[in-house]
C-alpha positions as MATLAB code, in Angstrom:
seq = 'XXXXXXXXXXXXXXXXXXXXXXXXXXXXXXXXXXXXXXXXXXXXXXXXXXXXXXXXXXXXXXXXXXXXXXXXXXXXXXXXXXXXXXXXXXXXXXXXXXXXXXXXXXXXXXXXXXXXXXXXXXXXXXXXXXXXXXXXXXXXXXXXXXXXXXXXXXXXXXXXXXXXXXXXXXXXXXXXXXXXXXXXXXXXXXXXXXXXXXXXXXXXXXXXXXXXXXXXXXXXXXXXXXXXXXXXXXXXXXXXXXXXXXXXXXXXXXXXXXXXXXXXXXXXXXXXXXXXXXXXXXXXXXXXXXXXXXXXXXXXXXXXXXXXXXXXXXXXXXXXXXXXXXXXXXXXXXXXXXXXXXXXXXXXXXXXXXXXXXXXXXXXXXXXXXXXXXXXXXXXXXXXXXXXXXXXXXXXXXXXXXXXXXXXXXXXXXXXXXXXXXXXXXXXXXXXXXXXXXXXXXXXXXXXXXXXXXXXXXXXXXXXXXXXXXXXXXXXXXXXXXXXXXXXXXXXXXXXXXXXXXXXXXXXXXXXXXXXXXXXXXXXXXXXXXXXXXXXXXXXXXXXXXXXXXXXXXXXXXXXXX';
ca = [
     -40.335   21.628  -83.488;
     -38.544   21.703  -87.173;
     -36.356   18.331  -88.495;
     -33.347   20.664  -88.414;
     -33.664   21.847  -84.916;
     -34.555   18.187  -83.858;
     -31.038   17.334  -85.639;
     -29.334   20.045  -83.911;
     -30.228   18.286  -80.569;
     -29.261   15.092  -81.594;
     -26.115   16.326  -82.566;
     -25.826   17.596  -79.350;
     -26.382   14.853  -77.722;
     -24.304   12.538  -78.875;
     -21.622   14.874  -78.339;
     -22.393   14.651  -75.082;
     -22.525   10.898  -75.016;
     -19.224   10.626  -76.446;
     -17.714   13.349  -74.015;
     -18.772   10.819  -71.252;
     -16.767    8.261  -73.013;
     -13.866    9.717  -73.430;
     -13.704   11.868  -70.373;
     -15.012   10.169  -67.401;
     -13.380    7.250  -66.616;
     -10.170    9.240  -66.087;
     -11.826   12.448  -65.184;
     -13.650   10.226  -61.874;
      -9.510    9.288  -61.196;
      -8.312   13.011  -61.568;
     -11.332   14.314  -59.104;
     -10.451   11.285  -56.884;
      -6.711   12.447  -56.430;
      -7.906   15.816  -56.138;
     -10.027   14.790  -52.889;
      -7.087   13.369  -51.819;
      -5.007   16.703  -51.576;
      -6.344   18.717  -48.414;
      -6.050   22.169  -50.123;
      -8.400   20.976  -53.124;
     -11.453   19.791  -51.035;
     -13.488   22.646  -51.419;
     -13.549   21.996  -55.777;
     -16.780   20.286  -55.455;
     -18.609   23.202  -54.678;
     -16.294   25.886  -56.597;
     -17.617   23.246  -60.061;
     -21.187   23.500  -59.364;
     -20.611   27.766  -58.595;
     -18.681   27.924  -61.444;
     -21.710   25.940  -64.066;
     -23.610   27.822  -62.259;
     -22.258   31.113  -63.179;
     -21.531   29.731  -66.997;
     -24.834   28.891  -67.634;
     -26.190   32.285  -66.388;
     -23.978   34.185  -68.376;
     -25.053   32.159  -71.016;
     -28.648   32.959  -70.712;
     -27.791   36.317  -70.887;
     -25.875   36.159  -74.507;
     -26.677   35.410  -77.911;
     -25.809   32.217  -79.299;
     -23.434   32.244  -82.938;
     -25.210   31.647  -85.912;
     -26.760   28.154  -86.047;
     -24.797   26.517  -89.286;
     -21.968   28.287  -87.836;
     -19.962   28.021  -84.792;
     -16.667   30.558  -83.596;
     -13.614   28.493  -82.137;
      -9.996   29.195  -81.491;
      -8.229   26.178  -83.277;
      -4.866   26.563  -81.211;
      -7.051   26.074  -77.706;
      -8.756   23.282  -80.120;
      -6.009   21.346  -81.538;
      -4.237   21.084  -78.388;
      -7.721   19.898  -76.348;
      -7.884   16.975  -78.729;
      -3.561   15.859  -78.891;
      -4.374   16.275  -74.942;
      -7.100   13.470  -74.965;
      -5.105   11.455  -76.973;
      -2.009   11.678  -75.305;
      -3.929   10.932  -71.597;
      -5.477    8.362  -73.319;
      -2.262    6.873  -74.463;
       0.202    7.262  -71.171;
      -2.801    7.052  -68.708;
      -2.476   10.412  -67.319;
      -6.226   11.936  -65.781;
      -4.574   15.363  -65.593;
      -3.691   15.333  -69.253;
      -7.344   14.484  -69.506;
      -8.987   17.194  -67.607;
      -6.377   19.574  -69.227;
      -7.735   18.436  -72.594;
     -11.746   19.098  -71.607;
     -10.758   22.213  -70.548;
      -8.883   23.291  -73.323;
     -11.874   22.319  -75.795;
     -14.607   24.017  -73.479;
     -12.218   27.560  -73.993;
     -12.264   26.998  -77.934;
     -16.149   26.113  -78.077;
     -16.993   29.225  -75.740;
     -14.527   31.557  -77.503;
     -17.550   33.414  -79.275;
     -18.843   34.724  -76.363;
     -15.892   36.186  -73.904;
     -17.986   36.971  -70.889;
     -18.815   32.624  -70.544;
     -15.755   32.512  -71.017;
     -14.174   33.982  -69.128;
     -16.305   31.909  -66.247;
     -15.347   28.639  -67.400;
     -11.594   29.231  -67.321;
     -12.328   29.859  -63.090;
     -11.964   25.414  -63.436;
      -8.200   26.211  -64.793;
      -6.909   26.554  -60.893;
      -8.320   22.975  -60.545;
      -4.975   21.413  -62.638;
      -2.454   21.249  -59.986;
       0.863   22.438  -61.329;
       2.842   20.143  -63.265;
       6.347   18.588  -61.908;
       5.087   18.817  -58.029;
       5.312   22.455  -57.916;
       2.188   23.040  -55.779;
       4.233   20.939  -53.260;
       6.911   23.367  -53.668;
       4.565   25.877  -53.219;
       3.676   24.448  -49.498;
       7.118   23.386  -48.254;
       7.785   27.320  -48.981;
       5.215   28.418  -47.421;
       5.465   26.635  -44.043;
       9.237   27.976  -43.903;
       8.063   31.195  -44.408;
       5.038   31.343  -41.220;
       7.289   28.779  -39.082;
       9.657   31.746  -39.309;
       8.093   34.632  -38.941;
       5.273   32.491  -36.278;
       9.019   32.245  -34.700;
       9.719   35.886  -34.574;
       6.240   36.674  -32.747;
       6.216   33.893  -30.462;
      10.136   35.566  -29.346;
       8.380   39.057  -29.438;
       5.967   37.029  -26.684;
       7.991   35.687  -24.608;
       6.504   32.258  -25.368;
      10.236   29.879  -24.871;
      10.118   27.359  -28.115;
      12.523   25.558  -30.933;
      11.782   25.726  -34.273;
      13.697   23.525  -36.063;
      12.490   22.984  -39.533;
       8.907   23.355  -39.897;
       8.756   21.660  -36.012;
       7.904   23.785  -33.071;
       8.955   22.273  -30.081;
       7.425   23.720  -26.758;
       7.861   23.019  -22.760;
       4.951   20.546  -22.948;
       4.567   19.783  -26.449;
       5.646   18.811  -29.930;
       3.839   20.801  -32.514;
       4.193   19.956  -36.339;
       3.907   23.126  -38.451;
       1.618   20.654  -41.343;
      -0.046   21.570  -44.299;
      -3.300   22.326  -42.540;
      -2.001   25.413  -40.658;
       1.188   26.268  -43.399;
      -1.363   28.460  -45.383;
      -1.863   26.294  -47.908;
      -5.203   24.681  -47.331;
      -5.769   28.321  -47.489;
      -4.237   29.475  -50.688;
      -5.942   26.782  -52.819;
      -9.309   28.135  -51.563;
      -9.223   32.028  -50.924;
      -7.402   32.187  -54.297;
     -10.456   30.220  -55.992;
     -12.617   32.772  -54.117;
     -11.572   35.606  -55.151;
     -11.143   34.391  -58.328;
     -15.035   33.615  -59.084;
     -15.810   37.522  -57.240;
     -13.877   38.810  -59.862;
     -15.579   37.023  -62.717;
     -18.711   37.432  -61.399;
     -18.779   41.405  -60.328;
     -16.855   41.663  -63.257;
     -14.289   43.706  -62.081;
     -11.768   45.930  -63.806;
      -8.590   44.015  -64.872;
      -6.191   47.039  -63.037;
      -7.958   46.022  -59.915;
      -8.377   42.437  -60.352;
      -4.378   41.288  -60.473;
      -3.481   43.525  -57.717;
      -5.944   41.834  -55.529;
      -5.486   38.313  -56.253;
      -2.268   39.180  -55.762;
      -3.057   39.916  -52.170;
      -4.471   36.716  -51.632;
      -0.842   35.193  -51.021;
      -0.340   38.088  -48.613;
      -3.185   37.171  -46.311;
      -3.472   33.867  -46.528;
      -0.154   33.851  -44.505;
      -0.380   36.860  -42.310;
      -3.694   34.853  -41.180;
      -2.095   31.318  -40.513;
       1.205   32.793  -38.728;
      -1.564   34.500  -36.960;
      -3.433   30.610  -36.413;
       0.055   29.059  -35.298;
       0.546   31.609  -32.473;
      -2.639   31.332  -31.099;
      -2.056   27.576  -31.091;
       1.197   27.823  -29.097;
       0.435   30.919  -26.774;
      -2.745   28.604  -26.078;
      -0.709   26.016  -24.899;
       1.828   28.112  -22.942;
       0.157   30.318  -21.716;
      -3.913   28.630  -21.178;
      -2.514   25.333  -21.192;
      -5.438   24.623  -24.155;
      -4.891   22.136  -26.884;
      -6.026   24.125  -29.445;
      -4.908   21.011  -32.270;
      -7.267   18.779  -32.365;
     -11.338   18.634  -31.484;
     -13.567   21.362  -32.116;
     -11.089   23.849  -31.104;
      -8.875   23.443  -34.221;
     -12.110   23.508  -36.975;
     -13.395   26.412  -35.332;
      -9.942   28.204  -34.975;
      -9.362   27.184  -39.040;
     -12.802   28.171  -39.739;
     -11.783   32.090  -37.886;
      -8.875   32.089  -39.668;
     -10.099   31.956  -42.764;
     -12.409   34.395  -42.407;
     -10.354   37.020  -41.211;
      -7.896   36.150  -44.215;
     -11.316   36.770  -46.527;
     -12.099   40.023  -43.929;
      -8.273   40.912  -45.123;
      -9.487   40.778  -48.967;
     -12.428   42.703  -48.766;
     -10.721   45.588  -46.995;
      -7.873   45.026  -50.456;
     -10.771   45.563  -52.920;
     -12.440   47.965  -51.152;
      -8.935   50.190  -51.491;
      -8.012   49.017  -54.304;
     -11.548   50.618  -55.753;
     -10.785   53.585  -53.776;
      -7.224   53.719  -55.410;
      -8.659   53.281  -58.807;
     -11.579   55.124  -58.121;
     -12.268   57.592  -61.153;
     -11.462   61.463  -60.400;
     -14.787   64.166  -60.428;
     -13.065   67.046  -63.120;
     -12.756   70.542  -61.700;
     -14.592   72.469  -64.676;
     -13.806   75.661  -63.011;
     -10.243   75.001  -63.481;
     -10.379   73.844  -67.343;
      -8.866   77.152  -68.422;
      -6.592   77.622  -65.313;
      -4.471   74.444  -65.460;
      -5.693   72.733  -68.922;
      -2.747   70.549  -68.265;
      -4.391   69.370  -65.057;
      -7.915   68.436  -66.742;
      -6.001   65.901  -69.308;
      -4.450   64.448  -66.940;
      -7.710   63.476  -65.080;
      -9.334   62.865  -68.220;
      -6.693   60.248  -68.967;
      -6.608   58.239  -65.198;
     -10.381   58.529  -66.247;
      -9.618   56.554  -69.845;
      -8.225   54.056  -67.817;
     -10.305   53.536  -64.890;
     -13.611   53.762  -66.810;
     -15.730   50.306  -66.360;
     -16.414   49.448  -69.970;
     -19.560   48.088  -70.629;
     -19.706   44.553  -71.666;
     -20.625   43.515  -75.416;
     -23.983   40.990  -75.035;
     -21.556   39.472  -78.173;
     -18.126   39.716  -77.523;
     -15.559   37.197  -79.492;
     -11.966   35.876  -79.303;
      -9.445   37.782  -81.251;
      -7.983   34.301  -82.634;
     -11.268   32.694  -84.002;
     -12.421   31.152  -86.701;
     -15.997   29.985  -87.833;
     -16.752   26.739  -89.127;
     -20.357   24.787  -90.574;
     -21.694   23.585  -86.620;
     -22.357   20.165  -88.168;
     -18.832   19.079  -89.444;
     -17.776   20.872  -86.640;
     -19.903   18.502  -83.836;
     -19.939   15.193  -86.222;
     -16.155   16.039  -86.215;
     -15.301   16.514  -82.339;
     -18.089   13.135  -81.509;
     -16.345   11.042  -83.450;
     -12.576   11.781  -82.129;
     -14.093   11.443  -78.689;
     -16.354    8.324  -79.054;
     -12.236    6.507  -80.624;
     -10.867    7.823  -77.843;
     -13.564    6.690  -75.621;
     -13.284    3.129  -77.115;
      -9.639    3.343  -77.322;
      -9.134    3.194  -72.938;
     -12.391    1.127  -71.978;
     -10.683   -1.179  -74.281;
      -7.592   -1.075  -72.488;
      -8.920   -0.610  -69.145;
     -10.860   -4.397  -69.524;
      -7.671   -6.129  -71.599;
      -5.833   -4.870  -68.401;
      -8.402   -6.522  -66.046;
      -8.610   -9.618  -67.972;
      -4.768   -9.594  -68.947;
      -3.559   -8.997  -65.170;
      -1.632  -11.618  -63.931;
       0.722  -10.287  -61.334;
       0.234  -11.879  -57.850;
       0.063   -8.948  -56.081;
      -3.058   -7.922  -58.507;
      -4.696  -11.121  -57.950;
      -5.283  -11.037  -54.869;
      -6.037   -6.986  -54.012;
      -8.349   -6.912  -55.991;
      -9.914  -10.183  -54.442;
      -9.412   -8.749  -50.772;
     -11.536   -6.241  -48.018;
      -9.801   -3.998  -46.175;
      -9.416   -6.139  -43.380;
      -7.610   -8.843  -45.180;
      -5.343   -5.298  -46.092;
      -4.490   -5.170  -42.995;
      -4.016   -7.999  -41.614;
      -1.887   -8.830  -44.815;
       0.146   -5.548  -44.105;
       0.579   -6.437  -40.428;
       1.901  -10.257  -41.361;
       4.394   -8.321  -43.710;
       5.718   -6.619  -40.533;
       6.204   -8.840  -38.064;
       8.085  -10.878  -40.376;
      11.025   -8.124  -39.937;
      12.875   -8.053  -36.566;
      16.248   -7.233  -35.663;
      17.973  -10.108  -36.860;
      16.753   -9.484  -40.902;
      20.329   -8.127  -41.229;
      22.251   -9.884  -39.379;
      24.440  -11.588  -42.110;
      25.715   -8.432  -43.479;
      29.237   -7.398  -42.681;
      29.482   -3.778  -42.944;
      26.613   -3.301  -40.879;
      26.215   -3.487  -36.611;
      23.225   -3.554  -35.351;
      23.242   -1.002  -31.906;
      19.207   -1.107  -31.348;
      15.532   -1.718  -33.098;
      12.560   -0.514  -32.198;
       9.041   -0.319  -33.640;
       6.930    2.962  -33.736;
       3.318    2.988  -34.354;
       1.213    6.098  -35.770;
      -2.234    6.734  -34.825;
      -2.525   10.623  -35.822;
      -3.616   10.905  -39.879;
      -0.872   13.552  -40.861;
       1.486   11.791  -38.813;
       0.398    8.550  -40.896;
       0.670   10.417  -44.403;
       3.760   11.757  -43.946;
       5.807    8.421  -41.853;
       3.531    5.705  -42.080;
       1.563    3.936  -39.782;
       4.246    1.417  -38.726;
       7.890    1.545  -38.602;
      10.517   -0.920  -38.001;
      13.812    1.218  -36.452;
      17.283    0.113  -36.560;
      20.338    1.852  -35.139;
      23.237    0.984  -36.940;
      26.884    1.582  -37.660;
      28.630    1.586  -40.813;
      32.146    1.601  -42.638;
      30.644    5.214  -43.450;
      29.099    6.340  -40.314;
      26.493    5.780  -37.909;
      22.761    5.973  -39.407;
      19.649    4.333  -39.469;
      17.753    1.431  -41.232;
      14.211    1.727  -41.376;
      10.952   -0.044  -43.008;
       7.984    2.180  -42.843;
       4.354    1.457  -44.552;
       2.454    1.076  -46.007;
       1.617    3.323  -48.586;
      -0.733    3.282  -51.250;
       1.002    5.358  -53.407;
       4.556    7.189  -54.292;
       5.564    8.175  -51.204;
       8.175   11.248  -51.137;
      10.709   10.708  -47.946;
      12.428   14.154  -48.201;
       9.202   15.723  -47.200;
       9.378   13.913  -43.800;
      13.234   14.973  -43.558;
      12.754   18.533  -44.442;
       9.602   19.207  -41.789;
      12.746   17.988  -39.938;
      15.035   21.182  -40.535;
      17.326   19.305  -43.431;
      18.176   21.156  -46.485;
      18.987   18.879  -49.959;
      21.955   19.681  -51.285;
      21.356   16.780  -54.414;
      18.980   14.417  -55.392;
      20.030   11.655  -57.969;
      18.104    8.764  -59.379;
      19.736    5.096  -60.105;
      19.169    1.968  -60.793;
      19.337   -1.192  -57.547;
      21.998   -3.460  -57.918;
      20.762   -6.747  -58.294;
      17.030   -6.216  -59.426;
      15.231   -4.955  -63.171;
      16.965   -2.318  -64.596;
      15.353    1.145  -63.932;
      15.552    4.350  -61.722;
      13.946    3.178  -58.695;
      16.756    4.012  -56.168;
      16.690    7.998  -54.682;
      19.740    8.852  -52.950;
      19.668   12.362  -51.481;
      22.926   14.715  -49.973;
      21.552   16.869  -47.331;
      22.314   18.986  -44.519;
      21.171   20.013  -41.133;
      20.668   23.712  -39.539;
      23.847   22.400  -37.524;
      25.850   21.725  -40.024;
      25.887   17.833  -39.968;
      25.881   16.584  -43.103;
      24.158   13.237  -43.955;
      23.268   10.547  -47.277;
      19.620    9.207  -47.248;
      18.732    6.625  -49.363;
      15.436    4.937  -49.919;
      13.397    2.853  -52.629;
       8.970    1.017  -52.282;
       8.597   -2.291  -53.030;
       5.969   -4.487  -52.518;
       6.001   -7.796  -50.676;
       6.082   -9.102  -53.566;
       9.723   -7.620  -54.851;
       7.742   -5.188  -57.277;
      10.056   -1.965  -56.979;
       7.872    1.406  -57.524;
       9.733    3.795  -60.403;
      10.785    6.682  -59.030;
       9.134    9.892  -60.469;
      11.850   12.248  -58.708;
      14.643   14.252  -61.525;
      17.963   14.401  -60.858;
      18.634   17.900  -59.975;
      20.435   18.378  -63.710;
      18.362   16.401  -65.777;
      16.938   18.614  -68.783;
      13.571   20.421  -68.569;
      11.767   18.416  -71.147;
      13.024   15.421  -69.067;
      11.552   16.586  -65.889;
       8.356   16.376  -67.463;
       8.521   13.005  -68.779;
       9.038   11.733  -65.147;
       5.684   14.039  -64.119;
       3.556   12.699  -66.714;
       5.362    8.820  -66.217;
       4.031    9.057  -62.498;
       0.730    9.652  -63.267;
       0.850    5.981  -64.772;
       1.332    4.094  -61.604;
      -2.053    3.873  -60.001;
      -2.912    5.507  -56.686;
      -4.217    2.914  -54.783;
      -2.445   -0.221  -56.187;
      -2.119   -2.672  -53.783;
       0.244   -1.723  -51.170;
       3.660   -0.285  -50.723;
       7.332   -0.723  -48.023;
       9.446    2.302  -48.030;
      12.882    0.872  -47.176;
      15.253    4.215  -46.355;
      18.667    4.243  -45.383;
      20.524    7.275  -43.585;
      23.976    7.342  -42.778;
      25.793   10.649  -41.292;
      29.125   12.208  -42.050;
      31.361   14.324  -40.614;
      31.982   16.051  -43.718;
      32.314   16.525  -47.789;
      32.121   12.285  -49.020;
      33.368   10.440  -51.820;
      31.601    9.799  -54.970;
      33.576    6.285  -54.203;
      31.312    5.979  -50.840;
      27.837    7.024  -51.964;
      28.201    4.009  -54.602;
      29.598    1.778  -51.655;
      26.635    2.635  -49.826;
      24.479    1.990  -52.219;
      25.761   -1.662  -52.883;
      24.805   -2.178  -49.206;
      21.507   -0.476  -49.187;
      21.318   -3.425  -52.503;
      22.031   -5.826  -50.047;
      19.306   -4.929  -47.344;
      17.051   -4.779  -49.780;
      17.613   -8.501  -50.813;
      17.790   -9.438  -47.015;
      14.007   -7.438  -46.687;
      12.587   -9.614  -49.965;
      14.077  -13.270  -48.897;
      12.438  -12.201  -45.175;
       9.289  -12.049  -47.577;
       9.274  -14.306  -49.562;
      10.631  -17.590  -47.534;
       7.643  -16.728  -45.388;
       5.516  -16.667  -48.883;
       6.602  -20.380  -49.814;
       9.376  -18.798  -52.787;
      11.852  -20.214  -53.315;
      14.630  -17.734  -52.917;
      18.690  -18.607  -54.803;
];
């Protein structure tokens, strides 16, 4: 092996090691976050399939000249900037975007391989929680049309928001039944087929758009089958092997619909065999056929096709520069990780680092049991009308409402309502999702500092209305037993686009499993439109409830409370 070839291999190995140092930590964190989302749990298989297809296309193609490498400068600069931004604000999402942009730039000298690599962009979660909005939209669509079909089948039911109430059972149309679980999987599978089979763009676009339609149809069918099975035959298909079998059947049904759509598009967009005998009789007809065949022709793939906005750079300086930048970024990242572990002095961090799951469960139970019906007895503006405790075992319910809840039925000068402490949660929990599943619609969402606490937008206030016209104000925050408040990653409805992006990026700074948090909420019902002064008075009342909750916890821990 020649000396120049050995040096080339050494540079590639050095770049690979630098990439591992720069990306491994944050990509591992991003992978854990993806796995926590049910609709992205297919991603390990998808990554392996895409990498395998990319390698096979690399073997089919021709590498650029050894002394030069074609790159796209825009995506390269954006990738480097995203890498440094990810380390600066601790954003695994930006780190994943950076890696994809750098790979896209380095593969711009081979378009066939680049198309394979771009499939990985499907694993980027949508910014500003747009994926959650997609979840809610699909839930509403599935619930609405499933209810219509159940009416046709004479199945007695009541659809309130995303809650399906039957005669003997109350079902929540969760994310697994709304279509979002299969939408991402079917979208990834369809896009992979489009790249693998080199489907024409004219056919690929409507084929990919059909994924949404077939996913919704299949999941409406799933909801109807579950409800009809319970009503007609008394068979519960919401748990066990029956539920999994039904899910696989629905997924195969959606794939069959996509396959049939692909065959239909091949027929509609196929070429027309010209009739040579009619050339002299109707020349315009022949020209129309030739024009259509030109549009729908499958053009041969070039063995070496490059991007439009590409430049050639010497390979050695390019690899050395990228290696240096990644080593600097990786060194900065791991230095901050070590420093954070050494310099962390918060009591909750030290406790969380030394206890196992069983001890954490015991600690959570102790904190929960400290709160009883008398905790808010000293608040003059609040009267307790009832008190009960709820414990949930189903995984979906625990994720939505928390494993345990203390609920106080209360009366306030502004109206009747409830106060609840739910949890524990390991990360930010958006309570609006729970109320939306029960049929509430949101008119306005705003974030505010909490009276008597450190400055920060930690209190979320929501004006909402249900299907019966009942209005209510919802106030909630997440708090740790040591008194720390989690910053609410929720933008005001009237905030600017840039501010919303900042809120979204700020949410990535919060570790996903940073101890345990309890959610304090207060819901106050109103007969009509309320004044701004009433909302502020409710927020002051909420601050009193939070102070009394923390006081109970801190006194039990032996902390002096003024």
